[in-house]
XYZ file of C-alpha atoms in Angstrom:
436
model
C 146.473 100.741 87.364
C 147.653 98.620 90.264
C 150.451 99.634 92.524
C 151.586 95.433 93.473
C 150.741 92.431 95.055
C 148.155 92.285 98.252
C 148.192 96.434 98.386
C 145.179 97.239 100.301
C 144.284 101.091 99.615
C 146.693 103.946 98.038
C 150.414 103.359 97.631
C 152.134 105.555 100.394
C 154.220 107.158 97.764
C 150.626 108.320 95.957
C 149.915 109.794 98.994
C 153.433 111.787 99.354
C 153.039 112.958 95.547
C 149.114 114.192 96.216
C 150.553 116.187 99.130
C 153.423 117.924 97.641
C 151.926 118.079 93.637
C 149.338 118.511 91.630
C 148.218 118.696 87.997
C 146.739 122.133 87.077
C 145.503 124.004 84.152
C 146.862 127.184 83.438
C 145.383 129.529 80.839
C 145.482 126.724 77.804
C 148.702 124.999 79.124
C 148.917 121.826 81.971
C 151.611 122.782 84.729
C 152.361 120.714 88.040
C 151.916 122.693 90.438
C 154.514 122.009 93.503
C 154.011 123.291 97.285
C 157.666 123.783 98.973
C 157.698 124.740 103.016
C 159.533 127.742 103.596
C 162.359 127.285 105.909
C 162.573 130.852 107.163
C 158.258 130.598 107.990
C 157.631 127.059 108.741
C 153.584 127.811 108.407
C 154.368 129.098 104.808
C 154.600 127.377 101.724
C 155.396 128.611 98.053
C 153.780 127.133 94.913
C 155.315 126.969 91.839
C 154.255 125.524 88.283
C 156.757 122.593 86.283
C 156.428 121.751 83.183
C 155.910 117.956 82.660
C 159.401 117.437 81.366
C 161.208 118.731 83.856
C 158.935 117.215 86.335
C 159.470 114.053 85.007
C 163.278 114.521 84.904
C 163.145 115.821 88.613
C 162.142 111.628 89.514
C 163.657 109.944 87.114
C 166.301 107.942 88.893
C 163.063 107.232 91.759
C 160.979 103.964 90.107
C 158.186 102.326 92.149
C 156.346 99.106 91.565
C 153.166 99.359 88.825
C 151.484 96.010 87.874
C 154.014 94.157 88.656
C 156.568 96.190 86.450
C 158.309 99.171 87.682
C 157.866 102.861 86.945
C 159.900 106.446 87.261
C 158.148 108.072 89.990
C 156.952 110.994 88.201
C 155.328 108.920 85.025
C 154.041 106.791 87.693
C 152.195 109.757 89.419
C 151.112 111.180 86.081
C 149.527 108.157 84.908
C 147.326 107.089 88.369
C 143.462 107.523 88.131
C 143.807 109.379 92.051
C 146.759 111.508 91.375
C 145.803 115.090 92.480
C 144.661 117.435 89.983
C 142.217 121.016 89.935
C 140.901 120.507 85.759
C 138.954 123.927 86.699
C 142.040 125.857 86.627
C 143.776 127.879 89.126
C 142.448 130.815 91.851
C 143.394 132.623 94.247
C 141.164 133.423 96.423
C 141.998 134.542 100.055
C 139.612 132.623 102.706
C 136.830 131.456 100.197
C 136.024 127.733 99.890
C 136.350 126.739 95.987
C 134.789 123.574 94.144
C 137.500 120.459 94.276
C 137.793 121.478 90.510
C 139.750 124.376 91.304
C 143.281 125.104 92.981
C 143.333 127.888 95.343
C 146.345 129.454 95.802
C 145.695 130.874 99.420
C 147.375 128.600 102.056
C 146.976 131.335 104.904
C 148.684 133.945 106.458
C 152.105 133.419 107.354
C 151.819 133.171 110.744
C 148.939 131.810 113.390
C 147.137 134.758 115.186
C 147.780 134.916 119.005
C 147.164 137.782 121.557
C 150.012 139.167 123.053
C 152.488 142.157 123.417
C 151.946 145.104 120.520
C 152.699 148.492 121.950
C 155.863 148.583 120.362
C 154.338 148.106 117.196
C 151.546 150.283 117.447
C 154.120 153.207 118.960
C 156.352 153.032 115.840
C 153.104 153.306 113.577
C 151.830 156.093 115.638
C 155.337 158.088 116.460
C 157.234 157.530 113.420
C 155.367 156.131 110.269
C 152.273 158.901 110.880
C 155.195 160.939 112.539
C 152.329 161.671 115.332
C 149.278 162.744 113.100
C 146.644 160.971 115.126
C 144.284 160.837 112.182
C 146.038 159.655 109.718
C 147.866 156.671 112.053
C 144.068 155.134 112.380
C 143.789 155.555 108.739
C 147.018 153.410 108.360
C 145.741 150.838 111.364
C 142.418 150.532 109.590
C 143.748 149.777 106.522
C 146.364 147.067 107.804
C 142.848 145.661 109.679
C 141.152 145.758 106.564
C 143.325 143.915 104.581
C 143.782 140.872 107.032
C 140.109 140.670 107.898
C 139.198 141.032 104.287
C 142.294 140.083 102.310
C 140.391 139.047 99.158
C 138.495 142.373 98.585
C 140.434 145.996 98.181
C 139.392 149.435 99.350
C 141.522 151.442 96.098
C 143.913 152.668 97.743
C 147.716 152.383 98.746
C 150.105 153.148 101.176
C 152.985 155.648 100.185
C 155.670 156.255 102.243
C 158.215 159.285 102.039
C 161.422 159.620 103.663
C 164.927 159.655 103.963
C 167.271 156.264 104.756
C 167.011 154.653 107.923
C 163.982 156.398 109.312
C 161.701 153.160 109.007
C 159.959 152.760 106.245
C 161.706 149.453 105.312
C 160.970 147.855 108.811
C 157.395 148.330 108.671
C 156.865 146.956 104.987
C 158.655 144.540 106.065
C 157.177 143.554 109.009
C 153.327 143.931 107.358
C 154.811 141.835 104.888
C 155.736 138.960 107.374
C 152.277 138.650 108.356
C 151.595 137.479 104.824
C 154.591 134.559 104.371
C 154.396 133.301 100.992
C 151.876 135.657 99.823
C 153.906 138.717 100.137
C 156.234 139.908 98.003
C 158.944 142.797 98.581
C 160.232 144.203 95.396
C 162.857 147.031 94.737
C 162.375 147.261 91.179
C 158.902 148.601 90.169
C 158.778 146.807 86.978
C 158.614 143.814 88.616
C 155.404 145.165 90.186
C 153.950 147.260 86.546
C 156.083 145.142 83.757
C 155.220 141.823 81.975
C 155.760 138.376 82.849
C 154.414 138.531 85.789
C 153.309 135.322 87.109
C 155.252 136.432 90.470
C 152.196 138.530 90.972
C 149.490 135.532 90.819
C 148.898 134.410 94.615
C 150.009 137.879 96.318
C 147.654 139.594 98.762
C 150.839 142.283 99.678
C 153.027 144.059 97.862
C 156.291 146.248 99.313
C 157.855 148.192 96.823
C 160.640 150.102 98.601
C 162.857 152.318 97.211
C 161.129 152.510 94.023
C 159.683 155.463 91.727
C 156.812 155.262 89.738
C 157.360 158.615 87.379
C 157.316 156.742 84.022
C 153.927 157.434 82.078
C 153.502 153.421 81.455
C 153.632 152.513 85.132
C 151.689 155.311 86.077
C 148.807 154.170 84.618
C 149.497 150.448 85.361
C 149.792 151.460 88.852
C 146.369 152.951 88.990
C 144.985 149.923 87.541
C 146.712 147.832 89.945
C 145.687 149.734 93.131
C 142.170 150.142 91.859
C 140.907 147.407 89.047
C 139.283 144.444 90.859
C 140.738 141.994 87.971
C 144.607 142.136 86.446
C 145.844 140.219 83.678
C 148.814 137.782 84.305
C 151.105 136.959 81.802
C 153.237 133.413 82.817
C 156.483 133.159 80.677
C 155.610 130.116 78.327
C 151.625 130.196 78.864
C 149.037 132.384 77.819
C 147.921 135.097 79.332
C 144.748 135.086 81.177
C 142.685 137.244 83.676
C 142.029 136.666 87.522
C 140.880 138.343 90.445
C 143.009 141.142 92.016
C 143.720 140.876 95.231
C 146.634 142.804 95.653
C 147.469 145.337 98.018
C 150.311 147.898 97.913
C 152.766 149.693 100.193
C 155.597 152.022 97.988
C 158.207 153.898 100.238
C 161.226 156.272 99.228
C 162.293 159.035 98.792
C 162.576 159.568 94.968
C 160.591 163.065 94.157
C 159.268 161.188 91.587
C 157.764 158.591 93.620
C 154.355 158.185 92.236
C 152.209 160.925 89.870
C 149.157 162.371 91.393
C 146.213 164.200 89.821
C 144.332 166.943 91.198
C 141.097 164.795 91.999
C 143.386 161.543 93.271
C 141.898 159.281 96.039
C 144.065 156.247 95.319
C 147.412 157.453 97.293
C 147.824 158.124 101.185
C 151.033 159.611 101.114
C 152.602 159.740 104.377
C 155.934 161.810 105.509
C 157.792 159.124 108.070
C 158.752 161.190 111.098
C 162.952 160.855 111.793
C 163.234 161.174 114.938
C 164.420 157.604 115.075
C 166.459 158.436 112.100
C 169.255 155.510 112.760
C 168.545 154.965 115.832
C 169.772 151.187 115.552
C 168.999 150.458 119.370
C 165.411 151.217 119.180
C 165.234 149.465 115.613
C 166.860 146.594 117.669
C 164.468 146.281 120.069
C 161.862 146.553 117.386
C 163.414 143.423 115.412
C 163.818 141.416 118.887
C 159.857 142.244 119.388
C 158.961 141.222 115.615
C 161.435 137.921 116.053
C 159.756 136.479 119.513
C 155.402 136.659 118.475
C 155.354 140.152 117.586
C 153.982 139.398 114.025
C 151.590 136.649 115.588
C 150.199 139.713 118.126
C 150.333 141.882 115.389
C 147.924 139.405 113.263
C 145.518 138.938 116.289
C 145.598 143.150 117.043
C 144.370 143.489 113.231
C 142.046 140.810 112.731
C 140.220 142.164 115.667
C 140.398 145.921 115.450
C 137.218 147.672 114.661
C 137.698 150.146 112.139
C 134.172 151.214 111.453
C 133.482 154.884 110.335
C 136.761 154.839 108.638
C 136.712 155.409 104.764
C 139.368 153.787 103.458
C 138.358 154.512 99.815
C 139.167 157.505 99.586
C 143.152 158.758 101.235
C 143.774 161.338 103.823
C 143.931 164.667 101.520
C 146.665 166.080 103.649
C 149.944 168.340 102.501
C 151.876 165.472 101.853
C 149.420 164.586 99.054
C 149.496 168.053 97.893
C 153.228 168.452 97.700
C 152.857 164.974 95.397
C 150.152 166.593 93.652
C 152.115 169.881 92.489
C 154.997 167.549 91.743
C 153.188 166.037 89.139
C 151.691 168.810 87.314
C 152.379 169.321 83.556
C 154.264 172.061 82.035
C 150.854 173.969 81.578
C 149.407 173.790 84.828
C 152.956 174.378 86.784
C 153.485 177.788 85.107
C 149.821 178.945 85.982
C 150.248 177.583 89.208
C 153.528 179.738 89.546
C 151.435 182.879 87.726
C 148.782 182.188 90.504
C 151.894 182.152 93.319
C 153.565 185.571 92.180
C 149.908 187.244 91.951
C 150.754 188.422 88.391
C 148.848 187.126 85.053
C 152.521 188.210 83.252
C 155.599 189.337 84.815
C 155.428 192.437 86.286
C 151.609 193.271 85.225
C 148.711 194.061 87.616
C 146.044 191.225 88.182
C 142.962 193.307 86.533
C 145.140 194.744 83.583
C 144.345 193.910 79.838
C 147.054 191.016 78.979
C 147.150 191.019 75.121
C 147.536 186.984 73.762
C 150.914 187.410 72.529
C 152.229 188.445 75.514
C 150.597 185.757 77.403
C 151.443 183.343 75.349
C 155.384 184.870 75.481
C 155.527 184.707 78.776
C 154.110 181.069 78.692
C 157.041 180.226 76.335
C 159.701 181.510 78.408
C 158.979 180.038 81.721
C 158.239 176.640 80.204
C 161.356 176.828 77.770
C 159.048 175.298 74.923
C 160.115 176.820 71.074
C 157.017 179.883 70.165
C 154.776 178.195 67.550
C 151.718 180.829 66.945
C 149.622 177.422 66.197
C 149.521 176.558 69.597
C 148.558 180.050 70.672
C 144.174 178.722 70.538
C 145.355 175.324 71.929
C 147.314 177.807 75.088
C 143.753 179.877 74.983
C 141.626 176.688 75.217
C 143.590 175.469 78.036
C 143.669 178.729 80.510
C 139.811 178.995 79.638
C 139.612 175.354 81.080
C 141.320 176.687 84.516
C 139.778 180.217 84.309
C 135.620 179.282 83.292
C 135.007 183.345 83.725
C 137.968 184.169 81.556
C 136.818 187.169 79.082
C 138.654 187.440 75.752
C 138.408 191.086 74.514
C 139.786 193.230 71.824
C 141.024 196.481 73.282
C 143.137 199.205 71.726
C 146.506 199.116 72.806
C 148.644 202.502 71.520
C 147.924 202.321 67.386
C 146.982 198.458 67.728
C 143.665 196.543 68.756
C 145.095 193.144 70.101
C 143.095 190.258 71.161
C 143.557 189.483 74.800
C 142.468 188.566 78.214
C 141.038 190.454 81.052
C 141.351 188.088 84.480
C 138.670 187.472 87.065
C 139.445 188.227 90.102
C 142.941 187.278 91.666
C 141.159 184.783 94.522
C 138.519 183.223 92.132
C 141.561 182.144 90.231
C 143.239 180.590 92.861
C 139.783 178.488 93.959
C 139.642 177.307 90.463
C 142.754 176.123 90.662
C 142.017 174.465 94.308
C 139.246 173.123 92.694
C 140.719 171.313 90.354
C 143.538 170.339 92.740
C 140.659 168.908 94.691
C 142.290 170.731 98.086
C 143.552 174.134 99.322
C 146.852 175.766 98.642
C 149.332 177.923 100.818
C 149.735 180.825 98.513
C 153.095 182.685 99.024
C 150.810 186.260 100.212
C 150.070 183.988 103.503
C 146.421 183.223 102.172
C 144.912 179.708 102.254
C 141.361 179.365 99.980
C-alpha cells in the first residue's frame, strides 16, 4: 500500500494513528486499543479497547489518500503493513521491558517524582491514619514504599481502614491513589472490586474501596484471592475470559462492622482505627488539599521511592486489637457462644468451671444462646466441634441422681482460654481482667 504521489517515508496521519491506537489481541478476540490523556493528570493516560466497527465508524467521515484513491481513515489504518499492533497479546506489567509483540499496559505513575515538602503528609499518616501508634505508621509507610518501588510484585496484604465520616480515611486513599493516575481506581461499590466483568480491573496497580463492606461469603473469599493470589482471572464484557498477572494492591476504609471477615490465623488484613482528632476539621483538611494540589503527590512519590523499609515484614499485618475486634466480629455462631462461655467463666449458665456438664445440657444451653431449633442429630456434630477447641476435653459417664448421662468434664478454666487464643492466633482481654 502506497499513501500518494512523491511521499518519501510514513504518511503523517500513520504516524498520529500509531501514537494514539493500536491493534491488540485480547483473549481470542482483536480490540483497538486507544490511549486518551487525562485532562485532570496531564502525565496520565487511559487505555481502552474498540471493537473494529465502532472504530471504523469513529473515522468515517475522515478519508486520506491510498494509491491514488481515497480511504476512511480508520480502514485506511487497519489495512497499512506499519500500522501499530502487539499480536502477543496484552500485559501489564509495572516497570518491566516486554518483547514488541506484546502491549504493556503500564504507562507510569501518575505523576514525575521530585523532592520536596512532605511533613504534612507524613504527620497526617503518623497522627491520624495510625492515630499515633508509632509501629504500625512505619508498617503503613513501608508498605506505600513497597508498592511504588516494586509495583509489579505484592507482599499479601491490605490496608483496612476503620472510622467514622470525616476523620480522613477518604483523603489519604485518595491521595495514594493520585500517585498512581490512570492506574488507580477508587470504587464505592465492592462488587466492582469482587464481581464479574471486570475488565476495569486489568491495568490497576491500586485499588481504594471506601465506604464499602465485604461481609458477603462470595466476596470474602474473592477478596482473599485478590489480596493474596499472584494471578486473577479477567472477564471483558464481549471477550473471553483469560488469566494475567495480579498486580493489584488494596486499601478498604469504613466504618461498616461488617467491613471485611477475619479468621483466627489471618495475616492478609492490617486493620487500622483512624484517630479523630481531626474529625472535620475542614481547615487542616484544607491545608492538606492545598499541599497535595501544589507537588505534594510528586514529594510524596520521591519520599516513597526512596524510603528504606528493610526489616519490615510486610507479609504478614500488625496483629494488634483492631484486628482482634475484626476477628471476634467474624466468628460463627459456634465459636461466638464458646467465646462468650469462655468470657462469663461458666461451661453452662450458672455452673462451676470443674463441674460434670451432662451433653444435653450443654447442648441446651448451646441452643438457646445461638437461637438455632434443638435437633438431637447435631448433638455429635456440637461434641466434635468443642473437642476441636478443647483437645483435653474428657467425655465421661457419671451418675447424676437415678440417671448415668454422658457428659463433659472441662480442663482447666485458663487452658481453655489459650486454646481459644490459639486458634485466634493472639491474646484476649477476658472480662476477670486476665490477658493469656
Amino acid at each position: 500500500m502506497t499513501d500518494g504521489a512523491n511521499q518519501i517515508g510514513p504518511p503523517q496521519w500513520l504516524l498520529q494513528m500509531n501514537r494514539d491506537f493500536a491493534v491488540v489481541v485480547i483473549g481470542s478476540k482483536v480490540r483497538i486499543a486507544r490511549w486518551i490523556p487525562n485532562p485532570l493528570m496531564p502525565e496520565s493516560q487511559t487505555i481502552e479497547f474498540m471493537q473494529e466497527a465502532d472504530f471504523i465508524r469513529l473515522f468515517a467521515n475522515h478519508r486520506v489518500p491510498v494509491n491514488g484513491a481515497h480511504m476512511t481513515l480508520g480502514s485506511a489504518w487497519l489495512h497499512h503493513l506499519d500500522r501499530r499492533q502487539y499480536i502477543g497479546g496484552v500485559l501489564f506489567a509495572p516497570g518491566e521491558e516486554l518483547s514488541n509483540q506484546h502491549l504493556n499496559l503500564w504507562t507510569g505513575f501518575g505523576v514525575k517524582p521530585k523532592r520536596g515538602k512532605i511533613k504534612p503528609i507524613l504527620d497526617f499518616i503518623r497522627e491520624v491514619i495510625a492515630d499515633g501508634d508509632e509501629e504500625l505508621y512505619r508498617f503503613i509507610i513501608a508498605w506505600l514504599a513497597d508498592a511504588v518501588q516494586n509495583p509489579g510484585k505484592r507482599p499479601g496484604t491490605a490496608l483496612v481502614l476503620r472510622g467514622g465520616q470525616g476523620v480522613g480515611k477518604s483523603f489519604f486513599g485518595e491521595t495514594i491513589c493520585d500517585l498512581y493516575g490512570c492506574h488507580a481506581l477508587e470504587l464505592t461499590d465492592p462488587r466492582h472490586l469482587t464481581g464479574n466483568f471486570n475488565s476495569h480491573l486489568l491495568d490497576k496497580a491500586m485499588i481504594f474501596v471506601d465506604e464499602g463492606a465485604f461481609g458477603h461469603p462470595s466476596a470474602i473469599s474473592k477478596l482473599k484471592n485478590i489480596v493474596t493470589s499472584d494471578r486473577m482471572i479477567v472477564e471483558p464484557k464481549g471477550v473471553d475470559s483469560f488469566e494475567t498477572r495480579n498486580c493489584l494492591r488494596v486499601i478498604i476504609a469504613g466504618n461498616d462492622p461488617k467491613l471485611i471477615s477475619a479468621a483466627g490465623d489471618e495475616r492478609r488484613y492490617a486493620v487500622i482505627d483512624v484517630g479523630d482528632s481531626r474529625k472535620e476539621d475542614h481547615e487542616y483538611f484544607g491545608e492538606l488539599a492545598e499541599w497535595r494540589n501544589n507537588g505534594g503527590i510528586s514529594s510524596l512519590l520521591y519520599h516513597l521511592m526512596n524510603y528504606d523499609f528493610r526489616g519490615i515484614n510486610l507479609r504478614t499485618a500488625p496483629r494488634n486489637t483492631a484486628l482482634l475486634d475484626i476477628k471476634l466480629a467474624s466468628l460463627d455462631p459456634f465459636n461466638t457462644w464458646w467465646l462468650d462461655r469462655l468470657m462469663a467463666g461458666e461451661p453452662v449458665l450458672n455452673r462451676k468451671w470443674e463441674d460434670f456438664i451432662p451433653r444435653s445440657e450443654m447442648h441446651a444451653d448451646y441452643v438457646s444462646e445461638t437461637g438455632f431449633l434443638r435437633d438431637r442429630s447435631l448433638e455429635t456434630e456440637f461434641g466434635k466441634g468443642l473437642k476441636k477447641l478443647v483437645p483435653n476435653l474428657r467425655n465421661k459417664r457419671l451418675t447424676v441422681g437415678k440417671k448415668r448421662p454422658w457428659g463433659y468434664l472441662f480442663p482447666p478454666l485458663e487452658e481453655c482460654r489459650k486454646g481459644f487464643e490459639k486458634m485466634l492466633g493472639q491474646p484476649v482481654k477476658w472480662l476477670d481482667g486476665t490477658e493469656d
